[in-house]
mmCIF file with all atom_site columns, C-alpha atoms in Angstrom:
data_model
loop_
_atom_site.group_PDB
_atom_site.id
_atom_site.type_symbol
_atom_site.label_atom_id
_atom_site.label_alt_id
_atom_site.label_comp_id
_atom_site.label_asym_id
_atom_site.label_entity_id
_atom_site.label_seq_id
_atom_site.pdbx_PDB_ins_code
_atom_site.Cartn_x
_atom_site.Cartn_y
_atom_site.Cartn_z
_atom_site.occupancy
_atom_site.B_iso_or_equiv
_atom_site.pdbx_formal_charge
_atom_site.auth_seq_id
_atom_site.auth_comp_id
_atom_site.auth_asym_id
_atom_site.auth_atom_id
_atom_site.pdbx_PDB_model_num
ATOM 1   C CA . TYR A 1 1   ? 28.927  13.128  -28.633 1.00 0.00 ? 219 TYR A CA 1
ATOM 2   C CA . ALA A 1 2   ? 27.535  15.361  -25.455 1.00 0.00 ? 220 ALA A CA 1
ATOM 3   C CA . MET A 1 3   ? 23.753  14.637  -26.544 1.00 0.00 ? 221 MET A CA 1
ATOM 4   C CA . HIS A 1 4   ? 25.021  10.971  -26.079 1.00 0.00 ? 222 HIS A CA 1
ATOM 5   C CA . HIS A 1 5   ? 26.511  11.588  -22.744 1.00 0.00 ? 223 HIS A CA 1
ATOM 6   C CA . LEU A 1 6   ? 23.284  13.607  -21.549 1.00 0.00 ? 224 LEU A CA 1
ATOM 7   C CA . ASP A 1 7   ? 20.810  10.628  -22.983 1.00 0.00 ? 225 ASP A CA 1
ATOM 8   C CA . PHE A 1 8   ? 23.070  7.876   -21.091 1.00 0.00 ? 226 PHE A CA 1
ATOM 9   C CA . TRP A 1 9   ? 22.941  9.859   -17.763 1.00 0.00 ? 227 TRP A CA 1
ATOM 10  C CA . ASN A 1 10  ? 19.025  10.291  -18.019 1.00 0.00 ? 228 ASN A CA 1
ATOM 11  C CA . PHE A 1 11  ? 19.024  6.667   -18.784 1.00 0.00 ? 229 PHE A CA 1
ATOM 12  C CA . THR A 1 12  ? 21.330  6.134   -15.633 1.00 0.00 ? 230 THR A CA 1
ATOM 13  C CA . ARG A 1 13  ? 19.506  8.499   -13.321 1.00 0.00 ? 231 ARG A CA 1
ATOM 14  C CA . LYS A 1 14  ? 15.681  7.357   -14.001 1.00 0.00 ? 232 LYS A CA 1
ATOM 15  C CA . TYR A 1 15  ? 17.061  3.448   -13.957 1.00 0.00 ? 233 TYR A CA 1
ATOM 16  C CA . SER A 1 16  ? 19.061  4.176   -10.646 1.00 0.00 ? 234 SER A CA 1
ATOM 17  C CA . ILE A 1 17  ? 15.718  5.366   -9.115  1.00 0.00 ? 235 ILE A CA 1
ATOM 18  C CA . LYS A 1 18  ? 13.581  2.389   -10.103 1.00 0.00 ? 236 LYS A CA 1
ATOM 19  C CA . ILE A 1 19  ? 15.831  0.220   -8.732  1.00 0.00 ? 237 ILE A CA 1
ATOM 20  C CA . GLY A 1 20  ? 16.197  2.094   -5.382  1.00 0.00 ? 238 GLY A CA 1
ATOM 21  C CA . MET A 1 21  ? 12.180  1.718   -5.008  1.00 0.00 ? 239 MET A CA 1
ATOM 22  C CA . LYS A 1 22  ? 11.992  -1.551  -5.789  1.00 0.00 ? 240 LYS A CA 1
ATOM 23  C CA . ARG A 1 23  ? 15.005  -2.127  -3.319  1.00 0.00 ? 241 ARG A CA 1
ATOM 24  C CA . ILE A 1 24  ? 12.993  -0.626  -0.707  1.00 0.00 ? 242 ILE A CA 1
ATOM 25  C CA . PHE A 1 25  ? 10.295  -2.238  -0.816  1.00 0.00 ? 243 PHE A CA 1
ATOM 26  C CA . ILE A 1 26  ? 12.136  -5.380  -0.947  1.00 0.00 ? 244 ILE A CA 1
ATOM 27  C CA . ILE A 1 27  ? 13.953  -4.261  2.331   1.00 0.00 ? 245 ILE A CA 1
ATOM 28  C CA . PHE A 1 28  ? 10.717  -3.492  4.059   1.00 0.00 ? 246 PHE A CA 1
ATOM 29  C CA . VAL A 1 29  ? 8.683   -6.572  3.444   1.00 0.00 ? 247 VAL A CA 1
ATOM 30  C CA . CYS A 1 30  ? 11.907  -8.954  4.379   1.00 0.00 ? 248 CYS A CA 1
ATOM 31  C CA . TYR A 1 31  ? 11.829  -6.532  7.936   1.00 0.00 ? 249 TYR A CA 1
ATOM 32  C CA . LEU A 1 32  ? 8.522   -7.117  8.258   1.00 0.00 ? 250 LEU A CA 1
ATOM 33  C CA . LEU A 1 33  ? 8.634   -10.642 7.395   1.00 0.00 ? 251 LEU A CA 1
ATOM 34  C CA . GLY A 1 34  ? 11.084  -11.303 9.677   1.00 0.00 ? 252 GLY A CA 1
ATOM 35  C CA . THR A 1 35  ? 9.398   -9.608  12.964  1.00 0.00 ? 253 THR A CA 1
ATOM 36  C CA . SER A 1 36  ? 6.433   -11.489 11.950  1.00 0.00 ? 254 SER A CA 1
ATOM 37  C CA . LEU A 1 37  ? 8.836   -14.706 12.372  1.00 0.00 ? 255 LEU A CA 1
ATOM 38  C CA . ILE A 1 38  ? 10.325  -14.075 15.792  1.00 0.00 ? 256 ILE A CA 1
ATOM 39  C CA . LYS A 1 39  ? 7.027   -12.631 17.056  1.00 0.00 ? 257 LYS A CA 1
ATOM 40  C CA . GLY A 1 40  ? 4.074   -14.668 15.268  1.00 0.00 ? 258 GLY A CA 1
ATOM 41  C CA . GLN A 1 41  ? 4.322   -16.851 18.069  1.00 0.00 ? 259 GLN A CA 1
ATOM 42  C CA . SER A 1 42  ? 2.865   -14.669 21.295  1.00 0.00 ? 260 SER A CA 1
ATOM 43  C CA . VAL A 1 43  ? -0.356  -14.925 22.495  1.00 0.00 ? 261 VAL A CA 1
ATOM 44  C CA . PHE A 1 44  ? -2.965  -12.341 22.453  1.00 0.00 ? 262 PHE A CA 1
ATOM 45  C CA . ASN A 1 45  ? -6.220  -11.920 24.494  1.00 0.00 ? 263 ASN A CA 1
ATOM 46  C CA . GLU A 1 46  ? -8.918  -13.033 22.057  1.00 0.00 ? 264 GLU A CA 1
ATOM 47  C CA . LYS A 1 47  ? -11.697 -11.438 23.784  1.00 0.00 ? 265 LYS A CA 1
ATOM 48  C CA . SER A 1 48  ? -10.000 -8.099  24.401  1.00 0.00 ? 266 SER A CA 1
ATOM 49  C CA . ILE A 1 49  ? -10.211 -7.039  20.970  1.00 0.00 ? 267 ILE A CA 1
ATOM 50  C CA . LYS A 1 50  ? -12.911 -5.066  19.585  1.00 0.00 ? 268 LYS A CA 1
ATOM 51  C CA . SER A 1 51  ? -14.761 -6.894  16.866  1.00 0.00 ? 269 SER A CA 1
ATOM 52  C CA . PHE A 1 52  ? -15.350 -3.857  14.427  1.00 0.00 ? 270 PHE A CA 1
ATOM 53  C CA . GLU A 1 53  ? -12.918 -0.644  13.542  1.00 0.00 ? 271 GLU A CA 1
ATOM 54  C CA . PHE A 1 54  ? -12.795 1.893   10.702  1.00 0.00 ? 272 PHE A CA 1
ATOM 55  C CA . GLU A 1 55  ? -9.670  3.222   9.238   1.00 0.00 ? 273 GLU A CA 1
ATOM 56  C CA . THR A 1 56  ? -8.849  6.339   7.204   1.00 0.00 ? 274 THR A CA 1
ATOM 57  C CA . SER A 1 57  ? -5.411  6.757   5.254   1.00 0.00 ? 275 SER A CA 1
ATOM 58  C CA . LEU A 1 58  ? -3.297  9.049   3.061   1.00 0.00 ? 276 LEU A CA 1
ATOM 59  C CA . GLY A 1 59  ? -0.451  7.833   0.843   1.00 0.00 ? 277 GLY A CA 1
ATOM 60  C CA . THR A 1 60  ? 1.889   8.431   -1.851  1.00 0.00 ? 278 THR A CA 1
ATOM 61  C CA . THR A 1 61  ? 1.859   6.206   -5.144  1.00 0.00 ? 279 THR A CA 1
ATOM 62  C CA . TYR A 1 62  ? 4.960   5.595   -7.729  1.00 0.00 ? 280 TYR A CA 1
ATOM 63  C CA . GLY A 1 63  ? 4.382   3.946   -11.019 1.00 0.00 ? 281 GLY A CA 1
ATOM 64  C CA . LEU A 1 64  ? 5.705   0.690   -11.633 1.00 0.00 ? 282 LEU A CA 1
ATOM 65  C CA . ASP A 1 65  ? 5.743   0.395   -15.996 1.00 0.00 ? 283 ASP A CA 1
ATOM 66  C CA . LYS A 1 66  ? 7.250   2.015   -18.208 1.00 0.00 ? 284 LYS A CA 1
ATOM 67  C CA . TYR A 1 67  ? 5.135   3.895   -20.153 1.00 0.00 ? 285 TYR A CA 1
ATOM 68  C CA . VAL A 1 68  ? 4.648   8.114   -21.479 1.00 0.00 ? 286 VAL A CA 1
ATOM 69  C CA . GLY A 1 69  ? 7.294   10.729  -19.470 1.00 0.00 ? 287 GLY A CA 1
ATOM 70  C CA . ASP A 1 70  ? 8.608   10.755  -16.342 1.00 0.00 ? 288 ASP A CA 1
ATOM 71  C CA . LYS A 1 71  ? 7.401   8.811   -13.090 1.00 0.00 ? 289 LYS A CA 1
ATOM 72  C CA . CYS A 1 72  ? 6.512   10.944  -10.329 1.00 0.00 ? 290 CYS A CA 1
ATOM 73  C CA . PHE A 1 73  ? 4.831   10.702  -6.545  1.00 0.00 ? 291 PHE A CA 1
ATOM 74  C CA . GLY A 1 74  ? 1.216   10.523  -7.010  1.00 0.00 ? 292 GLY A CA 1
ATOM 75  C CA . LEU A 1 75  ? -1.786  10.925  -4.069  1.00 0.00 ? 293 LEU A CA 1
ATOM 76  C CA . ALA A 1 76  ? -3.675  8.522   -2.579  1.00 0.00 ? 294 ALA A CA 1
ATOM 77  C CA . PHE A 1 77  ? -6.819  8.515   -0.478  1.00 0.00 ? 295 PHE A CA 1
ATOM 78  C CA . ALA A 1 78  ? -8.789  5.416   1.516   1.00 0.00 ? 296 ALA A CA 1
ATOM 79  C CA . LEU A 1 79  ? -11.785 4.255   3.824   1.00 0.00 ? 297 LEU A CA 1
ATOM 80  C CA . GLU A 1 80  ? -11.929 0.626   5.095   1.00 0.00 ? 298 GLU A CA 1
ATOM 81  C CA . GLY A 1 81  ? -14.016 -0.963  7.411   1.00 0.00 ? 299 GLY A CA 1
ATOM 82  C CA . ARG A 1 82  ? -12.691 -3.937  9.301   1.00 0.00 ? 300 ARG A CA 1
ATOM 83  C CA . TYR A 1 83  ? -13.929 -6.831  11.119  1.00 0.00 ? 301 TYR A CA 1
ATOM 84  C CA . ASN A 1 84  ? -11.522 -8.206  14.012  1.00 0.00 ? 302 ASN A CA 1
ATOM 85  C CA . PHE A 1 85  ? -12.495 -12.412 13.683  1.00 0.00 ? 303 PHE A CA 1
ATOM 86  C CA . LYS A 1 86  ? -11.349 -13.215 17.978  1.00 0.00 ? 304 LYS A CA 1
ATOM 87  C CA . LYS A 1 87  ? -10.925 -16.917 17.592  1.00 0.00 ? 305 LYS A CA 1
ATOM 88  C CA . HIS A 1 88  ? -7.988  -15.950 14.938  1.00 0.00 ? 306 HIS A CA 1
ATOM 89  C CA . PRO A 1 89  ? -5.579  -12.882 14.703  1.00 0.00 ? 307 PRO A CA 1
ATOM 90  C CA . LEU A 1 90  ? -7.161  -12.347 10.594  1.00 0.00 ? 308 LEU A CA 1
ATOM 91  C CA . ASP A 1 91  ? -9.404  -9.355  9.765   1.00 0.00 ? 309 ASP A CA 1
ATOM 92  C CA . LEU A 1 92  ? -11.557 -9.211  6.685   1.00 0.00 ? 310 LEU A CA 1
ATOM 93  C CA . GLY A 1 93  ? -12.384 -5.516  5.916   1.00 0.00 ? 311 GLY A CA 1
ATOM 94  C CA . LEU A 1 94  ? -14.199 -3.552  2.809   1.00 0.00 ? 312 LEU A CA 1
ATOM 95  C CA . GLU A 1 95  ? -12.107 -0.595  1.296   1.00 0.00 ? 313 GLU A CA 1
ATOM 96  C CA . ILE A 1 96  ? -12.796 2.213   -0.711  1.00 0.00 ? 314 ILE A CA 1
ATOM 97  C CA . TYR A 1 97  ? -9.948  3.395   -2.908  1.00 0.00 ? 315 TYR A CA 1
ATOM 98  C CA . CYS A 1 98  ? -8.790  6.175   -5.088  1.00 0.00 ? 316 CYS A CA 1
ATOM 99  C CA . GLY A 1 99  ? -5.128  6.957   -6.224  1.00 0.00 ? 317 GLY A CA 1
ATOM 100 C CA . SER A 1 100 ? -3.443  8.368   -9.079  1.00 0.00 ? 318 SER A CA 1
ATOM 101 C CA . THR A 1 101 ? -0.070  6.995   -11.191 1.00 0.00 ? 319 THR A CA 1
ATOM 102 C CA . LEU A 1 102 ? 1.395   10.430  -11.824 1.00 0.00 ? 320 LEU A CA 1
ATOM 103 C CA . ARG A 1 103 ? 3.395   10.873  -14.448 1.00 0.00 ? 321 ARG A CA 1
ATOM 104 C CA . ASN A 1 104 ? 4.871   14.427  -16.243 1.00 0.00 ? 322 ASN A CA 1
ATOM 105 C CA . TYR A 1 105 ? 4.500   13.891  -19.919 1.00 0.00 ? 323 TYR A CA 1
ATOM 106 C CA . ASP A 1 106 ? 5.018   17.031  -22.808 1.00 0.00 ? 324 ASP A CA 1
ATOM 107 C CA . GLY A 1 107 ? 5.521   19.261  -19.419 1.00 0.00 ? 325 GLY A CA 1
ATOM 108 C CA . GLU A 1 108 ? 1.997   18.536  -17.742 1.00 0.00 ? 326 GLU A CA 1
ATOM 109 C CA . ASP A 1 109 ? 1.176   15.966  -14.987 1.00 0.00 ? 327 ASP A CA 1
ATOM 110 C CA . GLN A 1 110 ? -0.418  12.865  -16.530 1.00 0.00 ? 328 GLN A CA 1
ATOM 111 C CA . SER A 1 111 ? -3.062  10.999  -14.120 1.00 0.00 ? 329 SER A CA 1
ATOM 112 C CA . CYS A 1 112 ? -3.799  7.412   -14.304 1.00 0.00 ? 330 CYS A CA 1
ATOM 113 C CA . ARG A 1 113 ? -6.292  7.291   -11.504 1.00 0.00 ? 331 ARG A CA 1
ATOM 114 C CA . ILE A 1 114 ? -7.618  4.181   -9.910  1.00 0.00 ? 332 ILE A CA 1
ATOM 115 C CA . ALA A 1 115 ? -11.198 4.087   -8.326  1.00 0.00 ? 333 ALA A CA 1
ATOM 116 C CA . SER A 1 116 ? -11.643 0.423   -6.250  1.00 0.00 ? 334 SER A CA 1
ATOM 117 C CA . ILE A 1 117 ? -13.407 -1.330  -4.070  1.00 0.00 ? 335 ILE A CA 1
ATOM 118 C CA . MET A 1 118 ? -11.998 -4.256  -2.560  1.00 0.00 ? 336 MET A CA 1
ATOM 119 C CA . ILE A 1 119 ? -12.282 -6.912  0.002   1.00 0.00 ? 337 ILE A CA 1
ATOM 120 C CA . PHE A 1 120 ? -8.960  -6.838  1.972   1.00 0.00 ? 338 PHE A CA 1
ATOM 121 C CA . SER A 1 121 ? -8.001  -9.982  4.404   1.00 0.00 ? 339 SER A CA 1
ATOM 122 C CA . ASP A 1 122 ? -5.144  -9.698  6.703   1.00 0.00 ? 340 ASP A CA 1
ATOM 123 C CA . TYR A 1 123 ? -3.172  -11.552 9.567   1.00 0.00 ? 341 TYR A CA 1
ATOM 124 C CA . ASN A 1 124 ? -2.239  -9.949  12.287  1.00 0.00 ? 342 ASN A CA 1
ATOM 125 C CA . PHE A 1 125 ? 0.501   -10.981 14.474  1.00 0.00 ? 343 PHE A CA 1
ATOM 126 C CA . ASN A 1 126 ? 0.552   -9.928  18.188  1.00 0.00 ? 344 ASN A CA 1
ATOM 127 C CA . ARG A 1 127 ? -2.422  -8.804  17.585  1.00 0.00 ? 345 ARG A CA 1
ATOM 128 C CA . GLY A 1 128 ? -3.633  -6.271  21.067  1.00 0.00 ? 346 GLY A CA 1
ATOM 129 C CA . LYS A 1 129 ? -0.131  -5.568  21.366  1.00 0.00 ? 347 LYS A CA 1
ATOM 130 C CA . ARG A 1 130 ? 1.076   -1.857  21.072  1.00 0.00 ? 348 ARG A CA 1
ATOM 131 C CA . ILE A 1 131 ? 3.662   -3.198  17.546  1.00 0.00 ? 349 ILE A CA 1
ATOM 132 C CA . SER A 1 132 ? 1.804   -5.577  15.729  1.00 0.00 ? 350 SER A CA 1
ATOM 133 C CA . PRO A 1 133 ? 2.955   -6.099  11.864  1.00 0.00 ? 351 PRO A CA 1
ATOM 134 C CA . PHE A 1 134 ? 0.213   -7.511  9.315   1.00 0.00 ? 352 PHE A CA 1
ATOM 135 C CA . ALA A 1 135 ? 0.144   -9.201  6.015   1.00 0.00 ? 353 ALA A CA 1
ATOM 136 C CA . GLY A 1 136 ? -2.564  -9.347  3.806   1.00 0.00 ? 354 GLY A CA 1
ATOM 137 C CA . LEU A 1 137 ? -3.931  -9.584  0.391   1.00 0.00 ? 355 LEU A CA 1
ATOM 138 C CA . GLY A 1 138 ? -7.354  -7.718  -1.544  1.00 0.00 ? 356 GLY A CA 1
ATOM 139 C CA . VAL A 1 139 ? -9.232  -8.192  -4.819  1.00 0.00 ? 357 VAL A CA 1
ATOM 140 C CA . GLY A 1 140 ? -11.708 -6.549  -5.912  1.00 0.00 ? 358 GLY A CA 1
ATOM 141 C CA . VAL A 1 141 ? -12.854 -4.455  -8.985  1.00 0.00 ? 359 VAL A CA 1
ATOM 142 C CA . ALA A 1 142 ? -11.682 -1.002  -10.100 1.00 0.00 ? 360 ALA A CA 1
ATOM 143 C CA . SER A 1 143 ? -12.044 1.925   -12.678 1.00 0.00 ? 361 SER A CA 1
ATOM 144 C CA . CYS A 1 144 ? -9.381  3.400   -14.793 1.00 0.00 ? 362 CYS A CA 1
ATOM 145 C CA . ASP A 1 145 ? -8.558  6.460   -16.191 1.00 0.00 ? 363 ASP A CA 1
ATOM 146 C CA . VAL A 1 146 ? -6.573  8.992   -17.412 1.00 0.00 ? 364 VAL A CA 1
ATOM 147 C CA . VAL A 1 147 ? -7.560  12.067  -16.046 1.00 0.00 ? 365 VAL A CA 1
ATOM 148 C CA . VAL A 1 148 ? -5.528  14.371  -18.799 1.00 0.00 ? 366 VAL A CA 1
ATOM 149 C CA . GLY A 1 149 ? -5.539  13.444  -21.973 1.00 0.00 ? 367 GLY A CA 1
ATOM 150 C CA . SER A 1 150 ? -7.336  9.970   -23.708 1.00 0.00 ? 368 SER A CA 1
ATOM 151 C CA . TYR A 1 151 ? -5.190  6.506   -24.661 1.00 0.00 ? 369 TYR A CA 1
ATOM 152 C CA . GLY A 1 152 ? -8.119  4.366   -25.119 1.00 0.00 ? 370 GLY A CA 1
ATOM 153 C CA . ASP A 1 153 ? -6.488  2.223   -22.435 1.00 0.00 ? 371 ASP A CA 1
ATOM 154 C CA . GLU A 1 154 ? -9.795  3.045   -19.987 1.00 0.00 ? 372 GLU A CA 1
ATOM 155 C CA . GLY A 1 155 ? -12.332 1.362   -18.071 1.00 0.00 ? 373 GLY A CA 1
ATOM 156 C CA . GLY A 1 156 ? -13.296 -1.564  -15.822 1.00 0.00 ? 374 GLY A CA 1
ATOM 157 C CA . ARG A 1 157 ? -10.535 -3.662  -14.544 1.00 0.00 ? 375 ARG A CA 1
ATOM 158 C CA . TYR A 1 158 ? -10.155 -6.451  -11.651 1.00 0.00 ? 376 TYR A CA 1
ATOM 159 C CA . ILE A 1 159 ? -7.430  -5.535  -9.478  1.00 0.00 ? 377 ILE A CA 1
ATOM 160 C CA . ILE A 1 160 ? -5.325  -7.324  -6.915  1.00 0.00 ? 378 ILE A CA 1
ATOM 161 C CA . SER A 1 161 ? -3.132  -5.765  -4.077  1.00 0.00 ? 379 SER A CA 1
ATOM 162 C CA . PRO A 1 162 ? -0.935  -7.288  -1.566  1.00 0.00 ? 380 PRO A CA 1
ATOM 163 C CA . ARG A 1 163 ? 0.153   -5.372  1.200   1.00 0.00 ? 381 ARG A CA 1
ATOM 164 C CA . VAL A 1 164 ? 2.276   -5.224  4.721   1.00 0.00 ? 382 VAL A CA 1
ATOM 165 C CA . GLY A 1 165 ? 2.605   -3.106  7.713   1.00 0.00 ? 383 GLY A CA 1
ATOM 166 C CA . ILE A 1 166 ? 2.856   -2.023  11.009  1.00 0.00 ? 384 ILE A CA 1
ATOM 167 C CA . GLU A 1 167 ? 0.160   -1.373  13.777  1.00 0.00 ? 385 GLU A CA 1
ATOM 168 C CA . PHE A 1 168 ? 1.496   1.374   16.275  1.00 0.00 ? 386 PHE A CA 1
ATOM 169 C CA . LEU A 1 169 ? -0.525  1.725   19.580  1.00 0.00 ? 387 LEU A CA 1
ATOM 170 C CA . ARG A 1 170 ? -3.473  -0.520  18.058  1.00 0.00 ? 388 ARG A CA 1
ATOM 171 C CA . HIS A 1 171 ? -4.683  2.331   15.901  1.00 0.00 ? 389 HIS A CA 1
ATOM 172 C CA . ILE A 1 172 ? -1.858  3.915   13.911  1.00 0.00 ? 390 ILE A CA 1
ATOM 173 C CA . ARG A 1 173 ? -1.355  2.149   10.873  1.00 0.00 ? 391 ARG A CA 1
ATOM 174 C CA . LEU A 1 174 ? 1.648   2.133   8.317   1.00 0.00 ? 392 LEU A CA 1
ATOM 175 C CA . THR A 1 175 ? 1.584   0.059   5.123   1.00 0.00 ? 393 THR A CA 1
ATOM 176 C CA . CYS A 1 176 ? 3.257   -0.720  1.671   1.00 0.00 ? 394 CYS A CA 1
ATOM 177 C CA . TYR A 1 177 ? 1.158   -1.936  -0.580  1.00 0.00 ? 395 TYR A CA 1
ATOM 178 C CA . SER A 1 178 ? 0.848   -2.955  -4.708  1.00 0.00 ? 396 SER A CA 1
ATOM 179 C CA . ARG A 1 179 ? -2.238  -1.827  -6.756  1.00 0.00 ? 397 ARG A CA 1
ATOM 180 C CA . LEU A 1 180 ? -2.014  -4.433  -9.810  1.00 0.00 ? 398 LEU A CA 1
ATOM 181 C CA . CYS A 1 181 ? -4.645  -3.871  -12.779 1.00 0.00 ? 399 CYS A CA 1
ATOM 182 C CA . MET A 1 182 ? -3.142  -2.598  -15.608 1.00 0.00 ? 400 MET A CA 1
ATOM 183 C CA . LYS A 1 183 ? -0.083  -1.452  -17.498 1.00 0.00 ? 401 LYS A CA 1
ATOM 184 C CA . ALA A 1 184 ? 0.297   2.474   -16.580 1.00 0.00 ? 402 ALA A CA 1
ATOM 185 C CA . TYR A 1 185 ? -2.128  1.970   -13.601 1.00 0.00 ? 403 TYR A CA 1
ATOM 186 C CA . ASN A 1 186 ? 0.116   -0.587  -11.631 1.00 0.00 ? 404 ASN A CA 1
ATOM 187 C CA . ASN A 1 187 ? 1.732   1.222   -8.756  1.00 0.00 ? 405 ASN A CA 1
ATOM 188 C CA . ILE A 1 188 ? 3.456   0.567   -5.458  1.00 0.00 ? 406 ILE A CA 1
ATOM 189 C CA . GLY A 1 189 ? 2.495   3.234   -2.280  1.00 0.00 ? 407 GLY A CA 1
ATOM 190 C CA . LEU A 1 190 ? 3.046   4.095   1.176   1.00 0.00 ? 408 LEU A CA 1
ATOM 191 C CA . SER A 1 191 ? 0.638   5.132   3.476   1.00 0.00 ? 409 SER A CA 1
ATOM 192 C CA . ILE A 1 192 ? -0.358  5.942   7.256   1.00 0.00 ? 410 ILE A CA 1
ATOM 193 C CA . GLY A 1 193 ? -3.434  5.798   8.529   1.00 0.00 ? 411 GLY A CA 1
ATOM 194 C CA . TYR A 1 194 ? -5.740  5.921   12.159  1.00 0.00 ? 412 TYR A CA 1
ATOM 195 C CA . ALA A 1 195 ? -8.070  3.143   13.292  1.00 0.00 ? 413 ALA A CA 1
ATOM 196 C CA . PHE A 1 196 ? -11.287 4.063   14.535  1.00 0.00 ? 414 PHE A CA 1
ATOM 197 C CA . GLY A 1 197 ? -13.129 2.033   17.218  1.00 0.00 ? 415 GLY A CA 1
ATOM 198 C CA . GLY A 1 198 ? -10.002 -0.715  17.235  1.00 0.00 ? 416 GLY A CA 1
ATOM 199 C CA . GLY A 1 199 ? -8.058  -1.833  19.714  1.00 0.00 ? 417 GLY A CA 1
ATOM 200 C CA . LEU A 1 200 ? -8.538  -3.367  22.979  1.00 0.00 ? 418 LEU A CA 1
ATOM 201 C CA . LYS A 1 201 ? -12.199 -2.868  24.815  1.00 0.00 ? 419 LYS A CA 1
ATOM 202 C CA . ASN A 1 202 ? -10.032 -2.498  28.048  1.00 0.00 ? 420 ASN A CA 1
ATOM 203 C CA . ASP A 1 203 ? -7.714  0.133   26.975  1.00 0.00 ? 421 ASP A CA 1
ATOM 204 C CA . ILE A 1 204 ? -5.124  -1.448  28.470  1.00 0.00 ? 422 ILE A CA 1
ATOM 205 C CA . ILE A 1 205 ? -1.817  -0.827  26.613  1.00 0.00 ? 423 ILE A CA 1
ATOM 206 C CA . PRO A 1 206 ? 0.350   -4.501  27.185  1.00 0.00 ? 424 PRO A CA 1
ATOM 207 C CA . VAL A 1 207 ? 3.937   -4.622  28.174  1.00 0.00 ? 425 VAL A CA 1
#
């Protein structure tokens, strides 16, 4: 009876964590979409936006799929160069990403690592303002590899990554994203980054 009770408790705890992460992701997406709908009609000065920016970001990931072991929080790092279109609140970027979907299996950390090159495009709401939500999509290719152990599922894959976020003070970017390429590697993530060279040409903060 005690063993069955313990198994039930472990199952309930794992299921609750999974549902909780999904709820946080959904709530965050809904908040950003709501903010965008309210402020999406704001007018920006198309001539004042700098054309090029370069972002470095650091974040954490959490697995989406059922696989061996218990899910853990992994690390992710990315570099992205972006071009901002002047006549439209859109950008086009090229990103290099390396992240780990981490699990603890048999007392050891198992890292399902993704190294990818992707092309991203974002729609920026209130571009040029101190608070600017954005939503975008990226596609590309990824190298998938299990750092500890080998299960025969490594190799190259196509990858897709939807993302939403908020840019603060035209440089600091908080991003919620998902990386989808293959089972065991799929994850959601949260990152914080800094965009060098972005923002307004005159460096005046609008009110």
